[in-house]
Amino acid sequence: SIVEAALESNAVGARMTGAGFGGCAVALIRTREFPRFKEKVEFLYHQKTGINPEVFQVDIVDGPTRII
């Protein structure tokens, strides 16, 4: 799975997310490790499934807020 590939690529943690529309996962890694992480996940996942995954870097931010 994509989570296994992330964990094998030195993610601190990873889990599936979303409603099952194609297999999305969130992985926690150090920012400086992203280029190597991305390359390794793409390789491992393709090797196991034949599918080329899309790997995106995102930043954790505050969630939505309500202004009254």
Short mmCIF file of C-alpha atoms in Angstrom, two decimals, residues 20-46:
data_model
loop_
_atom_site.label_atom_id
_atom_site.label_comp_id
_atom_site.label_asym_id
_atom_site.label_seq_id
_atom_site.Cartn_x
_atom_site.Cartn_y
_atom_site.Cartn_z
CA GLY A 20 -11.58 5.73 -0.63
CA PHE A 21 -11.52 7.57 -3.94
CA GLY A 22 -8.25 6.21 -5.25
CA GLY A 23 -6.12 5.76 -2.17
CA CYS A 24 -4.93 9.00 -0.58
CA ALA A 25 -2.52 8.98 2.31
CA VAL A 26 -0.94 11.52 4.63
CA ALA A 27 2.64 11.02 5.79
CA LEU A 28 4.64 13.01 8.31
CA ILE A 29 8.24 13.72 7.32
CA ARG A 30 10.86 16.38 7.87
CA THR A 31 10.66 19.12 5.22
CA ARG A 32 14.30 18.74 4.21
CA GLU A 33 13.72 15.04 3.51
CA PHE A 34 10.90 15.59 1.00
CA PRO A 35 12.87 15.22 -2.27
CA ARG A 36 14.36 11.88 -1.23
CA PHE A 37 11.07 10.73 0.34
CA LYS A 38 9.13 11.53 -2.84
CA GLU A 39 11.58 9.69 -5.04
CA LYS A 40 11.61 6.59 -2.84
CA VAL A 41 7.80 6.44 -2.41
CA GLU A 42 7.29 6.79 -6.16
CA PHE A 43 9.79 3.99 -6.82
CA LEU A 44 8.49 1.59 -4.15
CA TYR A 45 4.80 2.10 -4.93
CA HIS A 46 5.35 1.69 -8.67
#
